[in-house]
Short mmCIF file of C-alpha atoms and ligand atoms in Angstrom, two decimals:
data_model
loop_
_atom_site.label_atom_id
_atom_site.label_comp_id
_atom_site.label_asym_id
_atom_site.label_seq_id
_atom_site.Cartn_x
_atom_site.Cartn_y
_atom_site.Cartn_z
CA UNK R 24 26.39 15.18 13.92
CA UNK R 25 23.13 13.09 15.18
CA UNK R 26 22.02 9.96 13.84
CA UNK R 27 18.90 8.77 14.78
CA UNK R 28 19.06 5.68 16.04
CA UNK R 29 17.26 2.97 18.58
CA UNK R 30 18.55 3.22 22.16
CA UNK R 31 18.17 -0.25 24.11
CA UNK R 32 18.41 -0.07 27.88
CA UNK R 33 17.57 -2.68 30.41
CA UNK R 34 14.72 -2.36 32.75
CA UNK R 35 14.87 -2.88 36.57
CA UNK R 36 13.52 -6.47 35.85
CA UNK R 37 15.95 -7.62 32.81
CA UNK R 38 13.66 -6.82 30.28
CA UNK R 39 14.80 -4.79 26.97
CA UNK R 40 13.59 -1.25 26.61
CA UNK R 41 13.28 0.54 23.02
CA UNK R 42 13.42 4.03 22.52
CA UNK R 43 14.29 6.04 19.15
CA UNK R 44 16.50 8.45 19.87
CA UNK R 45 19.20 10.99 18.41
CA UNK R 46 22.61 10.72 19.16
CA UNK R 47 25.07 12.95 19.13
CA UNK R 48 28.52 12.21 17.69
CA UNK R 49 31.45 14.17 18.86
CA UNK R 50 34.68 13.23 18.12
CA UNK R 51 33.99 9.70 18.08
CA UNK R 52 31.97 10.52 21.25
CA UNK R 53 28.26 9.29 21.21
CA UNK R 54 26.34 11.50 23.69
CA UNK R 55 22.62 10.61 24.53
CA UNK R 56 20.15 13.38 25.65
CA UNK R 57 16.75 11.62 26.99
CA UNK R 58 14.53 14.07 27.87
CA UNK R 59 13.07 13.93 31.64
CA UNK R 60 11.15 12.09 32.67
CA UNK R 61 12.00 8.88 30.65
CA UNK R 62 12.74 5.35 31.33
CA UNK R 63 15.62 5.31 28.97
CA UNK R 64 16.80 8.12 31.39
CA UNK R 65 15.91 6.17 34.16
CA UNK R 66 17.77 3.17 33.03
CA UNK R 67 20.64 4.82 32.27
CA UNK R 68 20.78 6.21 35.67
CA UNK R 69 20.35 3.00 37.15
CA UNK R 70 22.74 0.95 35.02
CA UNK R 71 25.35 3.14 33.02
CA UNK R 72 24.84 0.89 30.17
CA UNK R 73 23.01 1.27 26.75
CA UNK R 74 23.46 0.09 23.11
CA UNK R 75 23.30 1.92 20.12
CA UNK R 76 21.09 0.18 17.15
CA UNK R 77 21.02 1.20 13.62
CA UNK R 78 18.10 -0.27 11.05
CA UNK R 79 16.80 0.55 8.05
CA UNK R 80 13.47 -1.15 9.53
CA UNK R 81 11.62 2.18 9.87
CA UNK R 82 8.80 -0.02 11.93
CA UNK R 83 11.17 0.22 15.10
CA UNK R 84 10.54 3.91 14.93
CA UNK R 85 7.43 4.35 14.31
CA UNK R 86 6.20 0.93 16.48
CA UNK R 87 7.85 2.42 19.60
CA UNK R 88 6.43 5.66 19.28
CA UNK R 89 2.26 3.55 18.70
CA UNK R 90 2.40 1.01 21.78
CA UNK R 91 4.05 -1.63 19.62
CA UNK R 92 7.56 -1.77 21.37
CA UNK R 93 7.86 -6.08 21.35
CA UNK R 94 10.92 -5.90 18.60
CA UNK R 95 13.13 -9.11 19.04
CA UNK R 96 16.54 -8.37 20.59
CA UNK R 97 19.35 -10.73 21.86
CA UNK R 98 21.76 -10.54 24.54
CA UNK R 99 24.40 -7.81 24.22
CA UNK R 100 28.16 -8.90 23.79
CA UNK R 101 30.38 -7.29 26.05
CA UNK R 102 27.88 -5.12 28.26
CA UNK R 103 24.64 -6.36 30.04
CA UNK R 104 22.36 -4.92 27.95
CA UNK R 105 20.39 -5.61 24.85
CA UNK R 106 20.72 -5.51 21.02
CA UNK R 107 17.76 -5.74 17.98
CA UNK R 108 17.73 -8.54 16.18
CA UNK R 109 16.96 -6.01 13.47
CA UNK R 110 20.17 -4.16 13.49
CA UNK R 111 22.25 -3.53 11.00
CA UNK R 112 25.37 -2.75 12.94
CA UNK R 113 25.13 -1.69 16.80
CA UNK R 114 27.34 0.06 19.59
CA UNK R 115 27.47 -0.99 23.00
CA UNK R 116 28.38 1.88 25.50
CA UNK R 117 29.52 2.37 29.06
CA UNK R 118 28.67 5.78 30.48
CA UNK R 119 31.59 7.51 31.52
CA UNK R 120 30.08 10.80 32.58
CA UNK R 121 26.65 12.81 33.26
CA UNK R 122 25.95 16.20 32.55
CA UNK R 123 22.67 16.90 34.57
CA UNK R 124 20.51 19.14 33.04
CA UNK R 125 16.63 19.64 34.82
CA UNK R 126 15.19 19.33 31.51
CA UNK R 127 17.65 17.06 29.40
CA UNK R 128 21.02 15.56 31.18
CA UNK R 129 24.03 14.55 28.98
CA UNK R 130 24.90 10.82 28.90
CA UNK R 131 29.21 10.91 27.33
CA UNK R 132 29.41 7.71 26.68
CA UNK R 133 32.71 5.09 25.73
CA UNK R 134 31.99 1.92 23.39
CA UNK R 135 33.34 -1.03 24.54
CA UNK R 136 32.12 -3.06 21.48
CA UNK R 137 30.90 -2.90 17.60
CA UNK R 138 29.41 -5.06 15.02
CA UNK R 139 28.25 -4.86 11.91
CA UNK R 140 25.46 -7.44 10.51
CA UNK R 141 24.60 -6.81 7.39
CA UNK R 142 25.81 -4.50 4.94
CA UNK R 143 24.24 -0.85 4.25
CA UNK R 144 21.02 -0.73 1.79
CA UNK R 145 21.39 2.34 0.56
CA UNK R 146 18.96 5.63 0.68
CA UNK R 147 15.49 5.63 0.62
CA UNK R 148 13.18 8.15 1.30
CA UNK R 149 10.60 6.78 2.32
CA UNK R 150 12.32 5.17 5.23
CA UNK R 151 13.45 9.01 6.10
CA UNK R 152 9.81 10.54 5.88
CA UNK R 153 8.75 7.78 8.10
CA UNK R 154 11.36 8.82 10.86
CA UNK R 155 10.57 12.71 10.02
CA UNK R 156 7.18 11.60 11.16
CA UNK R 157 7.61 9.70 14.19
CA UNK R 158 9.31 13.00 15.55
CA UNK R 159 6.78 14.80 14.84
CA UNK R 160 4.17 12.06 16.24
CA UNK R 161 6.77 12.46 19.40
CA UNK R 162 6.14 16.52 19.43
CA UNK R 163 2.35 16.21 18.99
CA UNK R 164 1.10 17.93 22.51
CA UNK R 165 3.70 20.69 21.34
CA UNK R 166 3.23 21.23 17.69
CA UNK R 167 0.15 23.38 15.42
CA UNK R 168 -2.43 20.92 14.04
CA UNK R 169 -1.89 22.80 10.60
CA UNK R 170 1.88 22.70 10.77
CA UNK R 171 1.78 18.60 11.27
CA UNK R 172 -0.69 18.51 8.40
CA UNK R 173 1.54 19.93 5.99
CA UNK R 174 4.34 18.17 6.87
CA UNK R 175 2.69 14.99 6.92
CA UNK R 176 1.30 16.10 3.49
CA UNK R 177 4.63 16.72 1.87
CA UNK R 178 6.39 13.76 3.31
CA UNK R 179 3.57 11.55 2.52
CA UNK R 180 4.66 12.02 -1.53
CA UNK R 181 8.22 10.84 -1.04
CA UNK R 182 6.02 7.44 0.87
CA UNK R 183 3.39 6.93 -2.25
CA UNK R 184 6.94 6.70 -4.23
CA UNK R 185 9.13 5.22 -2.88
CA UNK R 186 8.06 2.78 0.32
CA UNK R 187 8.48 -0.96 0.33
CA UNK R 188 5.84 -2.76 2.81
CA UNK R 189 7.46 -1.93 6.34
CA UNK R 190 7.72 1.68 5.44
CA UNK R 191 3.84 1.74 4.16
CA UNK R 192 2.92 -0.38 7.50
CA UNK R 193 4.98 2.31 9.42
CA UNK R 194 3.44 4.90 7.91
CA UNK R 195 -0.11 3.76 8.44
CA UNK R 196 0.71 3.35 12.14
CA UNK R 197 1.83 7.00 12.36
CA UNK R 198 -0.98 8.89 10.68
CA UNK R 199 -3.30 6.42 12.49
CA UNK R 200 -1.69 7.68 15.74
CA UNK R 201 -1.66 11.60 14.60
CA UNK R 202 -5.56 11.20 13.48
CA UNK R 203 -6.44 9.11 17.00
CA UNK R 204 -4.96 12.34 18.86
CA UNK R 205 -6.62 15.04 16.85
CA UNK R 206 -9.63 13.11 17.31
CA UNK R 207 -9.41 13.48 21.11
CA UNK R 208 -12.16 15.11 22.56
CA UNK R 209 -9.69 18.03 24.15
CA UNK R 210 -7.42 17.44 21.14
CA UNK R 211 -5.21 15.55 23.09
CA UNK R 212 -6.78 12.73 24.85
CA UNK R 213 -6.71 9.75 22.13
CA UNK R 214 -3.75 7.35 22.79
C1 FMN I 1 13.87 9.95 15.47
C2 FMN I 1 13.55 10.25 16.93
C3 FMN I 1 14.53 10.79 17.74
C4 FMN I 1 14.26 11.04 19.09
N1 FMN I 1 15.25 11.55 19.89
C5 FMN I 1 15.02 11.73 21.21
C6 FMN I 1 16.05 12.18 22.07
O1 FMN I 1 17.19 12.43 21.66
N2 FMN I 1 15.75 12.33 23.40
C7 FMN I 1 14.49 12.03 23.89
O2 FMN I 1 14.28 12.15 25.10
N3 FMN I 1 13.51 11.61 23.09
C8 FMN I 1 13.73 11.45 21.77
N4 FMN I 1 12.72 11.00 20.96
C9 FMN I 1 11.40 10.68 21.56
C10 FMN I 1 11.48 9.37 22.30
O3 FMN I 1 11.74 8.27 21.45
C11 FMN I 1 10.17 9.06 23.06
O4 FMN I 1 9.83 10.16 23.84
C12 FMN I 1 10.33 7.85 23.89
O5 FMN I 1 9.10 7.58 24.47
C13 FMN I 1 11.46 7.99 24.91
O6 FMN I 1 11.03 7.82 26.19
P1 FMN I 1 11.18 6.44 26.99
O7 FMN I 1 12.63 6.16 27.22
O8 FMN I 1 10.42 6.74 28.24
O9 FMN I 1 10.52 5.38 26.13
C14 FMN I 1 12.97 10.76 19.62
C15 FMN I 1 11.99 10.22 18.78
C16 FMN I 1 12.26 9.97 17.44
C17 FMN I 1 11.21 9.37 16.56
#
């Protein structure tokens, strides 16, 4: 199973990096699969540490994905690392073992600690169109300009119905982002 999730990492300098990622869950397992080149990759390398955050504040996704990657985070508990103030509940791992991979290496990971925050919300689906959307945001140099407009179109109903406020601000951020990059003189170019 994968659950999408936010992966913090620290940087060379201390500082927290964000990335939304999937995670796979085997057995109890998580197993991250960055994608090269990335600095969650890089980090990982470098330290061997990571934590797993899970929130129902869409933003997070769709922020890190449109140059707004400043979410507040404390200090981890029981690894050096970092954790979103925003998180529900969290993991904190230790990598145990690397499966390199030229394109995408395998991170099996062990968790050394786990908290919960603040109890589950329930579905919305909203918040889930906004993450369908952010991976398609992070697929844009690889996907169809009409294939991203349908999508956006159908998942765009379940946000007119159903979004609070940070999944309408989310939202905005992505279609801003998909309409700055189809505006790009080469198709490509806007950032
Ligand atoms: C829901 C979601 C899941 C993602 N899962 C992955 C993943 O498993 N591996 C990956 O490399 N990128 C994934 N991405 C894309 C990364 O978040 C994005 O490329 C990000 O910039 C990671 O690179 P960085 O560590 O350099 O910031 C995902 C994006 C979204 C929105």
């Amino acid at each position: 199973m994968i659950i999408e999730s936010i992966i913090t990492t620290l940087n060379a300098d201390g500082t927290a990096h964000i990335a939304p990622m999937g995670v796979t869950w085997r057995d109890g397992t998580p197993i991250l699969a960055p994608f090269r080149p990335s600095t969650t990759l890089e980090n990982l390398m470098r330290t061997g540490r990571a934590a797993i955050n899970h929130t129902d504040d869409v933003r997070i996704f769709a922020g890190s994905l449109t140059g707004r990657a400043n979410w507040p985070v404390r200090p981890a508990h029981k690894i050096e690392g970092a954790v979103l103030e925003a998180a529900i509940s969290h993991e904190e791992l230790i990598v145990d073992r690397v499966e390199q991979d030229e394109l995408r290496p395998r991170f099996f990971c062990r968790i050394v600690h786990r908290a919960t925050h603040a109890p589950f919300a329930g579905f919305n689906r909203a918040q889930a169109a906004v993450i369908e959307a952010a991976i398609l945001v992070s697929r844009l140099h690889m996907l169809a300009r009409d294939k991203i407009e349908r999508e956006i179109a159908y998942l765009q109903i379940a946000v007119d119905k159903t979004a609070g406020p940070r999944e309408r601000e989310a939202w905005d951020w992505l279609v801003e982002r998909i309409a700055a990059f189809h505006a790009g003189s080469d198709g490509r170019a806007a950032s």
